[in-house]
PDB file of C-alpha atoms in Angstrom:
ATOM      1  CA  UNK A  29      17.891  46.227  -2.584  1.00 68.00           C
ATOM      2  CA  UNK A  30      19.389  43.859   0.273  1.00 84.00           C
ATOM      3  CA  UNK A  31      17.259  42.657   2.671  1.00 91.00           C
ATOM      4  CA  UNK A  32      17.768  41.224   5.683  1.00 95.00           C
ATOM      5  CA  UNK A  33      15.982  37.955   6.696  1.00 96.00           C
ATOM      6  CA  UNK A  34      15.338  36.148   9.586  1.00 98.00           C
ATOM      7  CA  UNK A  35      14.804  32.404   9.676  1.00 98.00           C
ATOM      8  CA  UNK A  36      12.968  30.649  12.292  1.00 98.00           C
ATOM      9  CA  UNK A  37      13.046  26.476  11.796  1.00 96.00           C
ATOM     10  CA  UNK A  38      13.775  23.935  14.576  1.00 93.00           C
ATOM     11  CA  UNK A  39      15.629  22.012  11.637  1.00 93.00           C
ATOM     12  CA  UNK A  40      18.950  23.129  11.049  1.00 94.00           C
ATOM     13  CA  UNK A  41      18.858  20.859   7.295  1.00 95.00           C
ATOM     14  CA  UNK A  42      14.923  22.899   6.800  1.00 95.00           C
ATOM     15  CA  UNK A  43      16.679  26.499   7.582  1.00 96.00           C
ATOM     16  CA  UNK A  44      19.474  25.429   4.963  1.00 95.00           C
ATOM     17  CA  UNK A  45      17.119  24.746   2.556  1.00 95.00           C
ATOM     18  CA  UNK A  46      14.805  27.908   2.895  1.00 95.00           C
ATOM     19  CA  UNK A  47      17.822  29.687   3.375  1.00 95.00           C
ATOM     20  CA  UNK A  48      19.074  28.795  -0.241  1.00 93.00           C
ATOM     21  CA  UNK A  49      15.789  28.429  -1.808  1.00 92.00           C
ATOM     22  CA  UNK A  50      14.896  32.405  -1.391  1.00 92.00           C
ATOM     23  CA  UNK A  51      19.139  33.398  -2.436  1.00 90.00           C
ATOM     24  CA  UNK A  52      18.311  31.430  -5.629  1.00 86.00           C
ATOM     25  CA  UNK A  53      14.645  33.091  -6.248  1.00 83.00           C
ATOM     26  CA  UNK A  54      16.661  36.737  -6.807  1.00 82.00           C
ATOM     27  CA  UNK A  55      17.269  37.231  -3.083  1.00 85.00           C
ATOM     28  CA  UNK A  56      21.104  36.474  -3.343  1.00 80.00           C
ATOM     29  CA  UNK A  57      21.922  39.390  -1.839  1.00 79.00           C
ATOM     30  CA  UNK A  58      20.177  39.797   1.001  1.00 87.00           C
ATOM     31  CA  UNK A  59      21.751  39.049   4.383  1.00 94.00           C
ATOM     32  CA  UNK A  60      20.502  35.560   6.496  1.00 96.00           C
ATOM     33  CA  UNK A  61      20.440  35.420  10.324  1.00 97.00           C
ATOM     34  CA  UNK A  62      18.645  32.132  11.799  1.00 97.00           C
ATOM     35  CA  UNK A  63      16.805  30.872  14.836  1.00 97.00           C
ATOM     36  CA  UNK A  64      15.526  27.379  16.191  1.00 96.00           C
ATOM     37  CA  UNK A  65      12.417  28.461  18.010  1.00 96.00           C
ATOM     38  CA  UNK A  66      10.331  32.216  18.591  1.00 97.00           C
ATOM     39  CA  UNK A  67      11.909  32.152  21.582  1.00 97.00           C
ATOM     40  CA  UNK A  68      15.185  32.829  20.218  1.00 97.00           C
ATOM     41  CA  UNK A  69      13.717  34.994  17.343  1.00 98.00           C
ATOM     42  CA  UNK A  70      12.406  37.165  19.646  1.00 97.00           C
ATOM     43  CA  UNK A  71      16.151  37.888  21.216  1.00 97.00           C
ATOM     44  CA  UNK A  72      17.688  38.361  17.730  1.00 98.00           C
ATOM     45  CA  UNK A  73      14.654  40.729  16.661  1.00 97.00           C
ATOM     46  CA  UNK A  74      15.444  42.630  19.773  1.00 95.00           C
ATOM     47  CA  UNK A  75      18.875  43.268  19.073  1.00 96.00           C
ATOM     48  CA  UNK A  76      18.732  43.520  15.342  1.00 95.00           C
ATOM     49  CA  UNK A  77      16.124  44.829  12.436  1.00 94.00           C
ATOM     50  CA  UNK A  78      14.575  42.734   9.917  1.00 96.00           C
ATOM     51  CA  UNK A  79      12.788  42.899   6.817  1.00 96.00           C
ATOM     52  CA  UNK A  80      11.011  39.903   6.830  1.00 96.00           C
ATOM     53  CA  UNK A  81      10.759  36.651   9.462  1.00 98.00           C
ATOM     54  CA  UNK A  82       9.936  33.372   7.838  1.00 98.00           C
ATOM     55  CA  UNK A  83       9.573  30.929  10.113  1.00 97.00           C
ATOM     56  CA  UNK A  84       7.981  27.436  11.197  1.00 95.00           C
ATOM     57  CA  UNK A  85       4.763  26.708  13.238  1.00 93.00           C
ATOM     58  CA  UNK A  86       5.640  23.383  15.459  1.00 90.00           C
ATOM     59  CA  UNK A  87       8.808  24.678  17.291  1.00 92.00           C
ATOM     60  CA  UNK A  88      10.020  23.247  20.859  1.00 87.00           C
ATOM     61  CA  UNK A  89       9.943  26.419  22.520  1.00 88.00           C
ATOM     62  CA  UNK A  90       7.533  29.053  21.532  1.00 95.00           C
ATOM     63  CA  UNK A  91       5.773  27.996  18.281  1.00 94.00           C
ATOM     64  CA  UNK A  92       5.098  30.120  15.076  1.00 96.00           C
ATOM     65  CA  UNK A  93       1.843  31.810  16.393  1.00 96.00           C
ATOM     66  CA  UNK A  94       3.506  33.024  19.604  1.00 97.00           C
ATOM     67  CA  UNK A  95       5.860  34.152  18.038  1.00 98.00           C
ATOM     68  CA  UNK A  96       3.917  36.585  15.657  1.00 98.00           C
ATOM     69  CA  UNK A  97       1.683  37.450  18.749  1.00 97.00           C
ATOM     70  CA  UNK A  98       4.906  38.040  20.892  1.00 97.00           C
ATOM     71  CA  UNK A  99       5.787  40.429  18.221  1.00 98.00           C
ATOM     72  CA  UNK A 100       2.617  42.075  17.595  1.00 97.00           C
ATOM     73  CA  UNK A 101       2.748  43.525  20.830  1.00 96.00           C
ATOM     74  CA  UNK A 102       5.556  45.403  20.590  1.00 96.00           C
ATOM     75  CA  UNK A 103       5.861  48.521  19.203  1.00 95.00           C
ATOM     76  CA  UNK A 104       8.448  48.132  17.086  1.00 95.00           C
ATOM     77  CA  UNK A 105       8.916  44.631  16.109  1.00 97.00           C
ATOM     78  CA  UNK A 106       4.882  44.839  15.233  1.00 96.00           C
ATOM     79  CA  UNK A 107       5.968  46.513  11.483  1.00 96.00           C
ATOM     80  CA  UNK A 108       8.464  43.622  10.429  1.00 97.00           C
ATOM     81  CA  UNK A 109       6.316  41.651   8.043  1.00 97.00           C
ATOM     82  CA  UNK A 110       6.141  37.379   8.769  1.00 98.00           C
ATOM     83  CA  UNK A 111       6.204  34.379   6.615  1.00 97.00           C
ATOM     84  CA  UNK A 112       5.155  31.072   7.959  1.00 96.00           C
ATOM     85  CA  UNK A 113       6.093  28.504   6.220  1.00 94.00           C
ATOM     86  CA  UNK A 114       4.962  24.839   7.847  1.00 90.00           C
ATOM     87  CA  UNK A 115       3.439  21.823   7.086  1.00 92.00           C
ATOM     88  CA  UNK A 116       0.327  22.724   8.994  1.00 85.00           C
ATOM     89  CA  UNK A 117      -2.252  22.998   6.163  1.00 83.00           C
ATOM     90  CA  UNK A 118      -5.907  22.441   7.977  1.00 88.00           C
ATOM     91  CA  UNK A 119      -7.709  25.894   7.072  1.00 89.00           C
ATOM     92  CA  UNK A 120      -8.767  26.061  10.483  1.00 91.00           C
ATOM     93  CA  UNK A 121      -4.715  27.039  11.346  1.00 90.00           C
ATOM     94  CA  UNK A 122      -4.099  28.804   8.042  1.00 92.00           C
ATOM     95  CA  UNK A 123      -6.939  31.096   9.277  1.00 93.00           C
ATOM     96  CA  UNK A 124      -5.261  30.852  12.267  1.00 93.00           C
ATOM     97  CA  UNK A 125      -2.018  32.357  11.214  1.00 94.00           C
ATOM     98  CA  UNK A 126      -3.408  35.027   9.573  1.00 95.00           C
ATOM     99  CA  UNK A 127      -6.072  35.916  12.137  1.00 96.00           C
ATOM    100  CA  UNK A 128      -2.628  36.401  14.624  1.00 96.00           C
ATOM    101  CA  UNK A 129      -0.753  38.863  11.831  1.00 96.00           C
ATOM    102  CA  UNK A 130       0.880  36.635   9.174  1.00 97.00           C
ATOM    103  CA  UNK A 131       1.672  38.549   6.144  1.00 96.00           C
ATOM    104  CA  UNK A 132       1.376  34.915   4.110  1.00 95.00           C
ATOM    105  CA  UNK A 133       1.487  31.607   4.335  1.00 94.00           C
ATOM    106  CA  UNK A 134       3.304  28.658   2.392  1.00 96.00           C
ATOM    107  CA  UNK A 135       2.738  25.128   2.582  1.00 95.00           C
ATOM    108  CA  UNK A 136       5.651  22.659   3.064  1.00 95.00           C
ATOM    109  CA  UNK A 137       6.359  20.814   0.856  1.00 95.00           C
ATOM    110  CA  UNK A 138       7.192  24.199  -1.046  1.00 94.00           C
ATOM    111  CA  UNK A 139       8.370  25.187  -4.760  1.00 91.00           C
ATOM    112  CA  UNK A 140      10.947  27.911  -5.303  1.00 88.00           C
ATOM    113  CA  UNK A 141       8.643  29.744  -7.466  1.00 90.00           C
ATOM    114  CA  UNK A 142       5.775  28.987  -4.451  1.00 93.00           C
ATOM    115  CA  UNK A 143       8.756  30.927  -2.162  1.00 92.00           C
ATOM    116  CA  UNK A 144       9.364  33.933  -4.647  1.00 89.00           C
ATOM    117  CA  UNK A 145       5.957  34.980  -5.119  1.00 92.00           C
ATOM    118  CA  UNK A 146       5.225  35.190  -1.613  1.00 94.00           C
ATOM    119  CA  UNK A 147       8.346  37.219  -0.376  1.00 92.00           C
ATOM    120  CA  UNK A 148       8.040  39.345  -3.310  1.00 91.00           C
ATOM    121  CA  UNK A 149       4.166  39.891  -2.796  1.00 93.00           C
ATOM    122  CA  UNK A 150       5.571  41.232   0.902  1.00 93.00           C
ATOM    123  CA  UNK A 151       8.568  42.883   0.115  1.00 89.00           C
ATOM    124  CA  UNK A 152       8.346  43.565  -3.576  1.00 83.00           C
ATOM    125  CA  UNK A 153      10.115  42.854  -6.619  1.00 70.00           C
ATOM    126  CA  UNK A 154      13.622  41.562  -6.258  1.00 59.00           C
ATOM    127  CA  UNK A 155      17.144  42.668  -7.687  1.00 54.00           C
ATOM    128  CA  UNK A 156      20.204  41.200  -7.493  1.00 58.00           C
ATOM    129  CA  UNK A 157      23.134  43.436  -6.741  1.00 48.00           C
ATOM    130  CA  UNK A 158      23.645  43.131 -10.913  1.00 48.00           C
ATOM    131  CA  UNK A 159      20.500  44.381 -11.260  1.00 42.00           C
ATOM    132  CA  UNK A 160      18.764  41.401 -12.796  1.00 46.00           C
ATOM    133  CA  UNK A 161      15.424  40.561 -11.475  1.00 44.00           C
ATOM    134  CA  UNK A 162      15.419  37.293  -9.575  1.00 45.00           C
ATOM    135  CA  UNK A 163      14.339  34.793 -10.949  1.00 39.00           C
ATOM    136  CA  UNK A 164      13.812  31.104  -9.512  1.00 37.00           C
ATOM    137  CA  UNK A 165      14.154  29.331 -12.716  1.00 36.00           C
ATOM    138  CA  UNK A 166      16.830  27.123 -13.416  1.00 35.00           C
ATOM    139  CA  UNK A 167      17.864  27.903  -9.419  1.00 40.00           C
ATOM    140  CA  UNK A 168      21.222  26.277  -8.313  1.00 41.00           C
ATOM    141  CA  UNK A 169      21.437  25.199  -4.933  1.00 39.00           C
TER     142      UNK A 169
ATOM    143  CA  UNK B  11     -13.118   6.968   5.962  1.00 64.00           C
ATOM    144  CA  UNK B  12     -11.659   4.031   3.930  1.00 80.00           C
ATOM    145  CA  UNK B  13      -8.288   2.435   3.894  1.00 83.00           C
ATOM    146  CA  UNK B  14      -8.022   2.983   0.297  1.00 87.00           C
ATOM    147  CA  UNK B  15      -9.130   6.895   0.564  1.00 89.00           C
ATOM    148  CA  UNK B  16      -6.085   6.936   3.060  1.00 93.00           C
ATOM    149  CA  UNK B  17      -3.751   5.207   1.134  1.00 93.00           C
ATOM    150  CA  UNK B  18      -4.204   7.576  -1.599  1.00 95.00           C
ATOM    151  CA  UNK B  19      -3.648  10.211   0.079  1.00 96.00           C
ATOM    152  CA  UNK B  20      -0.413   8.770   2.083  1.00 97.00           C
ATOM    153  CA  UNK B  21       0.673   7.980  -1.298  1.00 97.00           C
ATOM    154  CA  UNK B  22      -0.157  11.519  -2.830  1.00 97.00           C
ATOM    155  CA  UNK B  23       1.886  12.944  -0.187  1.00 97.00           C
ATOM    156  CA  UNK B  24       4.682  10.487  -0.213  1.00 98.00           C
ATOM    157  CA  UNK B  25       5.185  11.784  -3.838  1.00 98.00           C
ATOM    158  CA  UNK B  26       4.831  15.207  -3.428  1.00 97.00           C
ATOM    159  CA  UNK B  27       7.178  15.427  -0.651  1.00 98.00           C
ATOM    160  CA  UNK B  28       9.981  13.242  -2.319  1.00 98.00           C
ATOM    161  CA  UNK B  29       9.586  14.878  -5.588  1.00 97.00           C
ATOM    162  CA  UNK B  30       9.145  18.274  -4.494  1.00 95.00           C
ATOM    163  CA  UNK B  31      11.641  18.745  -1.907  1.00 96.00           C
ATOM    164  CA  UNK B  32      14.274  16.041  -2.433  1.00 97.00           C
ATOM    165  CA  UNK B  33      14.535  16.187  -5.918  1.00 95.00           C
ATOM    166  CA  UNK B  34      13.526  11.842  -6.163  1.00 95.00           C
ATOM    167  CA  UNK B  35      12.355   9.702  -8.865  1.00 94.00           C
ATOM    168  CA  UNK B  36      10.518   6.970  -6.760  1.00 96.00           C
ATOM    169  CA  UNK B  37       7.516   4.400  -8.098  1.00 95.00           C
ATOM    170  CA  UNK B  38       5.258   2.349  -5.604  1.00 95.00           C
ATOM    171  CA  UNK B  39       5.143  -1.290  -5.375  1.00 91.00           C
ATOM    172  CA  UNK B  40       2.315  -3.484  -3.768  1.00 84.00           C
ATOM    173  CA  UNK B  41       4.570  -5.200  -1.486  1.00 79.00           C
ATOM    174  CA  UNK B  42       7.003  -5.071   0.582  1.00 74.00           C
ATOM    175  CA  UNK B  43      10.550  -7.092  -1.154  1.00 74.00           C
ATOM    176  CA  UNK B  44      13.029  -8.317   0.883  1.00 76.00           C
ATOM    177  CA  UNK B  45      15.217  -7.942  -1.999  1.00 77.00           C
ATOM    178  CA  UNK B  46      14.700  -4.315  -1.871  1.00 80.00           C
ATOM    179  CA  UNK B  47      16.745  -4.123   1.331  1.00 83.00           C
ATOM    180  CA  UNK B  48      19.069  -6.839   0.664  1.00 82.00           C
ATOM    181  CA  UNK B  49      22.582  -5.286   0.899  1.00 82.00           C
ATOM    182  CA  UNK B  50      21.628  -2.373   3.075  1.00 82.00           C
ATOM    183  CA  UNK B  51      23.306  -2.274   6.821  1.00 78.00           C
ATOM    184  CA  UNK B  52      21.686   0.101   8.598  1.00 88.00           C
ATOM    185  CA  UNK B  53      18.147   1.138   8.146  1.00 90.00           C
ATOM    186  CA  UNK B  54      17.074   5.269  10.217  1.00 92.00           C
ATOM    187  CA  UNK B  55      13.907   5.118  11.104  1.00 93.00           C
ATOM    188  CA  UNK B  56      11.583   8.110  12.646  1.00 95.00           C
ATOM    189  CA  UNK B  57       8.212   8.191  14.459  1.00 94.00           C
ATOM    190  CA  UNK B  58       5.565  11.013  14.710  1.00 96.00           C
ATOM    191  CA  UNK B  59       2.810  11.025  16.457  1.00 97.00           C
ATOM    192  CA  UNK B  60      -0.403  13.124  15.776  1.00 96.00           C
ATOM    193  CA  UNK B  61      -3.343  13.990  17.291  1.00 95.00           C
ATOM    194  CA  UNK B  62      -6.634  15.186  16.061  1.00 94.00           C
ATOM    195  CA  UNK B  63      -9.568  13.627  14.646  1.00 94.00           C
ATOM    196  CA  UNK B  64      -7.399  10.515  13.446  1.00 94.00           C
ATOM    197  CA  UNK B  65      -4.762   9.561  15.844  1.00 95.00           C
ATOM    198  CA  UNK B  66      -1.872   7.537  15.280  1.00 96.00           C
ATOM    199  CA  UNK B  67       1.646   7.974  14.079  1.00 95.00           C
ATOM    200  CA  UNK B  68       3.528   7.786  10.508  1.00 96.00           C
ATOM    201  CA  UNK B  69       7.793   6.441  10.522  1.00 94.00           C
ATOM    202  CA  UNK B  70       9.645   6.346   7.979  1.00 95.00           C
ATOM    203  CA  UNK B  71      12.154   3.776   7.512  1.00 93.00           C
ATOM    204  CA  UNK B  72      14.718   4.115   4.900  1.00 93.00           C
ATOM    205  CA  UNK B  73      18.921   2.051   4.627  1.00 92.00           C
ATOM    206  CA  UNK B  74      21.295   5.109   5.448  1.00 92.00           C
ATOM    207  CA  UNK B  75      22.588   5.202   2.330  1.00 93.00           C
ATOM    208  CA  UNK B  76      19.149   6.398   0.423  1.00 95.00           C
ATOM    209  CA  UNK B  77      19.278   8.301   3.424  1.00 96.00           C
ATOM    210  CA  UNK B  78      22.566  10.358   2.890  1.00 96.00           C
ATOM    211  CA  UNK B  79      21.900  10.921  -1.134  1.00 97.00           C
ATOM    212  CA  UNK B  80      18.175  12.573  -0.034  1.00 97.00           C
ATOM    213  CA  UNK B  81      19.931  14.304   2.549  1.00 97.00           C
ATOM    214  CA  UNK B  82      22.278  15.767  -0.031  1.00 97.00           C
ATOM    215  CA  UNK B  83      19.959  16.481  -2.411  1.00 96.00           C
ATOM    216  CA  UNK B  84      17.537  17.871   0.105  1.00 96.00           C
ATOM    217  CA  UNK B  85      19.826  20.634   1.452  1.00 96.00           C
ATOM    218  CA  UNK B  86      22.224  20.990  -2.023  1.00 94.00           C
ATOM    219  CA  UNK B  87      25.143  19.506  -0.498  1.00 95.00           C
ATOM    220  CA  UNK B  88      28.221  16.865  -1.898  1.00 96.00           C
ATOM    221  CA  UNK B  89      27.470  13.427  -0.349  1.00 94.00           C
ATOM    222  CA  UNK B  90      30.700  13.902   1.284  1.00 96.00           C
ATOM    223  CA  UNK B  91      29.538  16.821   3.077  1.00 96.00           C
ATOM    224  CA  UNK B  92      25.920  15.457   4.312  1.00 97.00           C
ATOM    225  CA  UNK B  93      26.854  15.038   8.191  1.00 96.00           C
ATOM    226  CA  UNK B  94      25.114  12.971  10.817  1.00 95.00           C
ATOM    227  CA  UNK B  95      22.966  15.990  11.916  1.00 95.00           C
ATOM    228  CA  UNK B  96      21.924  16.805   8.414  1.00 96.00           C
ATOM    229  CA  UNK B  97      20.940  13.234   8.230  1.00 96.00           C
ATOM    230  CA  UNK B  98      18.846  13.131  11.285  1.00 95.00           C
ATOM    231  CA  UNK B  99      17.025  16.930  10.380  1.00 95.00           C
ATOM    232  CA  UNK B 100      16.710  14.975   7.027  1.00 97.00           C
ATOM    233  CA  UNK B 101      14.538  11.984   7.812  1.00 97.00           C
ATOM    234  CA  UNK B 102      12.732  14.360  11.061  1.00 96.00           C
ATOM    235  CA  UNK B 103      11.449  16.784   8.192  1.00 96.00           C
ATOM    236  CA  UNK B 104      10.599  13.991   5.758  1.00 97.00           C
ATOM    237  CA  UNK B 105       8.449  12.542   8.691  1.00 97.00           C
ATOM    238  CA  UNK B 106       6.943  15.933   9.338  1.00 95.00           C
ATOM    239  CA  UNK B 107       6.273  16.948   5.859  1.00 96.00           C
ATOM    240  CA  UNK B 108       4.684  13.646   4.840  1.00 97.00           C
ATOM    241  CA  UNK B 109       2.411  13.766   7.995  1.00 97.00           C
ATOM    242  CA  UNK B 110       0.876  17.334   7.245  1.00 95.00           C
ATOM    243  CA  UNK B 111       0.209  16.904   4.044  1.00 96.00           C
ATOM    244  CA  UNK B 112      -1.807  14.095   4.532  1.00 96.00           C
ATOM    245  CA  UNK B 113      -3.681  15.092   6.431  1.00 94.00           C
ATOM    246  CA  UNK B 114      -4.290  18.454   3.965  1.00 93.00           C
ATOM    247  CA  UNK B 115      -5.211  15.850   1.505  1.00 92.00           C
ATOM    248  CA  UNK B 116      -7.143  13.897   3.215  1.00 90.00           C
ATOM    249  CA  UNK B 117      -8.916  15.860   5.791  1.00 90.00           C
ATOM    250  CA  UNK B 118      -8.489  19.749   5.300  1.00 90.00           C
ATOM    251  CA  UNK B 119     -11.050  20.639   7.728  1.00 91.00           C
ATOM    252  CA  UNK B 120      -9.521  18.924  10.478  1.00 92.00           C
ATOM    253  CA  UNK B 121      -6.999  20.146  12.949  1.00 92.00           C
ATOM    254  CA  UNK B 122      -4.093  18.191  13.948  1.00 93.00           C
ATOM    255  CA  UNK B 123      -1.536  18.412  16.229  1.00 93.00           C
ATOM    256  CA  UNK B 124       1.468  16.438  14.973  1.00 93.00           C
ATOM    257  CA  UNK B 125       4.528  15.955  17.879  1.00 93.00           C
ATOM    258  CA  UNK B 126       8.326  16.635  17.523  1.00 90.00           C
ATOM    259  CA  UNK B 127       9.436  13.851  15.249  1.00 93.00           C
ATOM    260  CA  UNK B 128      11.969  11.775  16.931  1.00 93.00           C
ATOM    261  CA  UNK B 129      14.241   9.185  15.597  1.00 93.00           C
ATOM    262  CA  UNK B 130      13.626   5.434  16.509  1.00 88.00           C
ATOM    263  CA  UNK B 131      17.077   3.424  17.208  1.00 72.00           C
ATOM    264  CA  UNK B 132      15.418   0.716  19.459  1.00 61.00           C
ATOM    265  CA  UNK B 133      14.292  -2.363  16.706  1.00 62.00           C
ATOM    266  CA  UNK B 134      11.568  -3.026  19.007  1.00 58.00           C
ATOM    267  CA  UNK B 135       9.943   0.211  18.371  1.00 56.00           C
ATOM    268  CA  UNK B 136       9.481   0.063  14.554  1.00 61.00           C
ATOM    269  CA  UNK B 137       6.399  -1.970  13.847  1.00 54.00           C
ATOM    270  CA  UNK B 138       7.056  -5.392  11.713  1.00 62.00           C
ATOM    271  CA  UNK B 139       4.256  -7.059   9.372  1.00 68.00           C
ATOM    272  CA  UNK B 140       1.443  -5.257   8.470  1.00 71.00           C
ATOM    273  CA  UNK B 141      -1.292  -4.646  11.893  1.00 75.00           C
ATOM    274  CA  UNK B 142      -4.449  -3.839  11.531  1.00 77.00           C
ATOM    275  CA  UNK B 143      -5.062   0.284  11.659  1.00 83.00           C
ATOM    276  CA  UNK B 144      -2.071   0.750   9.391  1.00 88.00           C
ATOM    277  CA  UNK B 145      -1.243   1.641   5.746  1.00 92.00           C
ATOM    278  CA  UNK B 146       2.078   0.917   4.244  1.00 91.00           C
ATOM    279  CA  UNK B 147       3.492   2.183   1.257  1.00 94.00           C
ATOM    280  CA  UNK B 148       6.612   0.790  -0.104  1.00 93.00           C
ATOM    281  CA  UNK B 149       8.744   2.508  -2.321  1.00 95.00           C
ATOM    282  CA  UNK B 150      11.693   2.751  -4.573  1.00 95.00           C
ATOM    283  CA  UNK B 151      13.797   5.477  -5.232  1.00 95.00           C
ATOM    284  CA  UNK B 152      16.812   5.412  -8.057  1.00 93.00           C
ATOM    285  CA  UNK B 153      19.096   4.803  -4.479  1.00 92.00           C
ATOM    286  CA  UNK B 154      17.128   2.368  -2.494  1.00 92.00           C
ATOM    287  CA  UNK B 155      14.029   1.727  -0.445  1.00 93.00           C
ATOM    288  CA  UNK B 156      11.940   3.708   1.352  1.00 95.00           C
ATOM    289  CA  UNK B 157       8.719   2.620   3.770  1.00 93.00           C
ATOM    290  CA  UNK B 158       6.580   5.071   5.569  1.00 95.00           C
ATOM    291  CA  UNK B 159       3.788   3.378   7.828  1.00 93.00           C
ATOM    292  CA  UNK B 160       0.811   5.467   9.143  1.00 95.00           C
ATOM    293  CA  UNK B 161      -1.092   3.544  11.975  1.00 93.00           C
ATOM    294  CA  UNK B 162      -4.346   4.910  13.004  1.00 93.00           C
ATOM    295  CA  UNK B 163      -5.048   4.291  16.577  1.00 91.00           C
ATOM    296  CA  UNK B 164      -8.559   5.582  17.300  1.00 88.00           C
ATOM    297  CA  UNK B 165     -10.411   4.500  14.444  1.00 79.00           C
ATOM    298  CA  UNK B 166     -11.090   1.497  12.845  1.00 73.00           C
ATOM    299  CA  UNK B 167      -9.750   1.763   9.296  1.00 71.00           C
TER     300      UNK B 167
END
């Protein structure tokens, strides 16, 4: 099944790289829409549905955590599962995170594998439009 | 808190980023050498400041040539395609990465609040020999140099 995925980085080179890290851990298929800050997230979740957001903590404009809280208050947008993925790693914010809604957490610097297991344990198992299960072994950026 | 309990960990992390995320070989060495740098034109540098129970600021200060091959392996680009931008996101997220998980190694109970990396092109503003409050690591990748500097500025280290 294709999902669709929203990205939320400040770095353009950061979204590139999450970006390609979850096509080459069996998500090839699924469709990619980015945003530099929740600010922007929010407008793209408003006009468009998602299956998962992954995105950042220390943004410019509207940081991870408002983000999820800006979301949890709506309706709607309150169902769409979120992935942070920063370098904030104090257990103080990782409780944090999840205290606000965050379906997981990953810890720049990341793994592929450390990437798979996460979006699978939130979305489930993942197939490539073949039909092979994804794998992030011997990934090819 | 020691210097050496630091170090480690600013060397733990320097690895771990590096390694994990831009795909680099890279061994320490005790001090800095000029020859190192010899041959290099340009050297990017970037600052971030934190805040938190240690406060201070780590930049990284690598030639642009090491820069551009991390860059490109970083994002899973050709060299040739590696553009300014990508260079700048580059060395911001190395910064950033480096900076957090420090301070996961060193102090996970502690909160920080690390600043927008920004780039440093004034020479004035990248710190020269060794001051007191900082650790240096130097290091050498298969494509050059690379020195990250983490000053401490409300503690005596």
């Amino acid at each position: 099944m294709a999902h669709t995925i929203l990205i939320v980085d400040d770095s353009p080179p950061m979204r590139t790289v999450i970006r390609k890290t979850i096509k080459a851990s069996g998500f090839s298929s699924s469709s990619f829409y980015e945003a530099g800050d929740g600010r922007e997230a929010l407008e793209i979740l408003k006009k468009s549905w998602m299956d998962l957001v992954v995105t950042d903590y220390n943004m410019p404009d509207m940081n991870g955590i408002e983000l999820i809280t800006a979301m949890k208050t709506d309706d709607i947008l309150q169902a769409v599962p979120v992935l942070m993925i920063t370098t904030e790693g104090s257990h103080q914010r990782v409780a944090e995170f999840l205290a606000a809604g965050a379906a997981g957490y990953v810890k720049k610097p990341f793994t592929p594998e450390e990437i798979r297991a996460k979006i699978i344990e939130i979305l489930g198992e993942s197939h490539d439009e073949d039909g092979s299960v994804g794998s992030a072994a011997g990934c090819d950026f | 808190m020691t210097k050496t309990d630091l170090s480690a960990a600013l060397r733990d992390a320097i690895s771990s980023v590096l390694e994990t995320m831009f795909f680099s070989s890279l061994e320490f060495v005790d001090k800095y050498q000029i020859e190192d740098w010899r041959g290099f034109e340009r050297i990017c540098a970037c600052r971030l400041n934190f805040k938190g129970p240690l406060c201070g600021y780590l930049t990284v200060l690598t030639p642009d040539r090491t820069l551009g091959v991390l860059t490109a392996d970083f994002m899973g680009l050709e060299k040739a395609q590696v553009t300014v931008e990508h260079l700048q996101g580059a060395l911001s997220e190395l910064a950033n990465m480096i900076t957090g998980d420090v301070f996961s190694r060193h102090d996970p109970e502690g909160v920080y609040q690390l600043e927008l990396p920004r780039l440093i092109t004034a020479p004035g503003e990248i710190p020269g020999p060794e001051k007191p409050g900082m650790v240096r690591c130097h290091v050498r990748t298969l494509n050059g140099p690379v020195e990250v500097q983490l000053g401490i500025t409300n503690s005596e280290l």
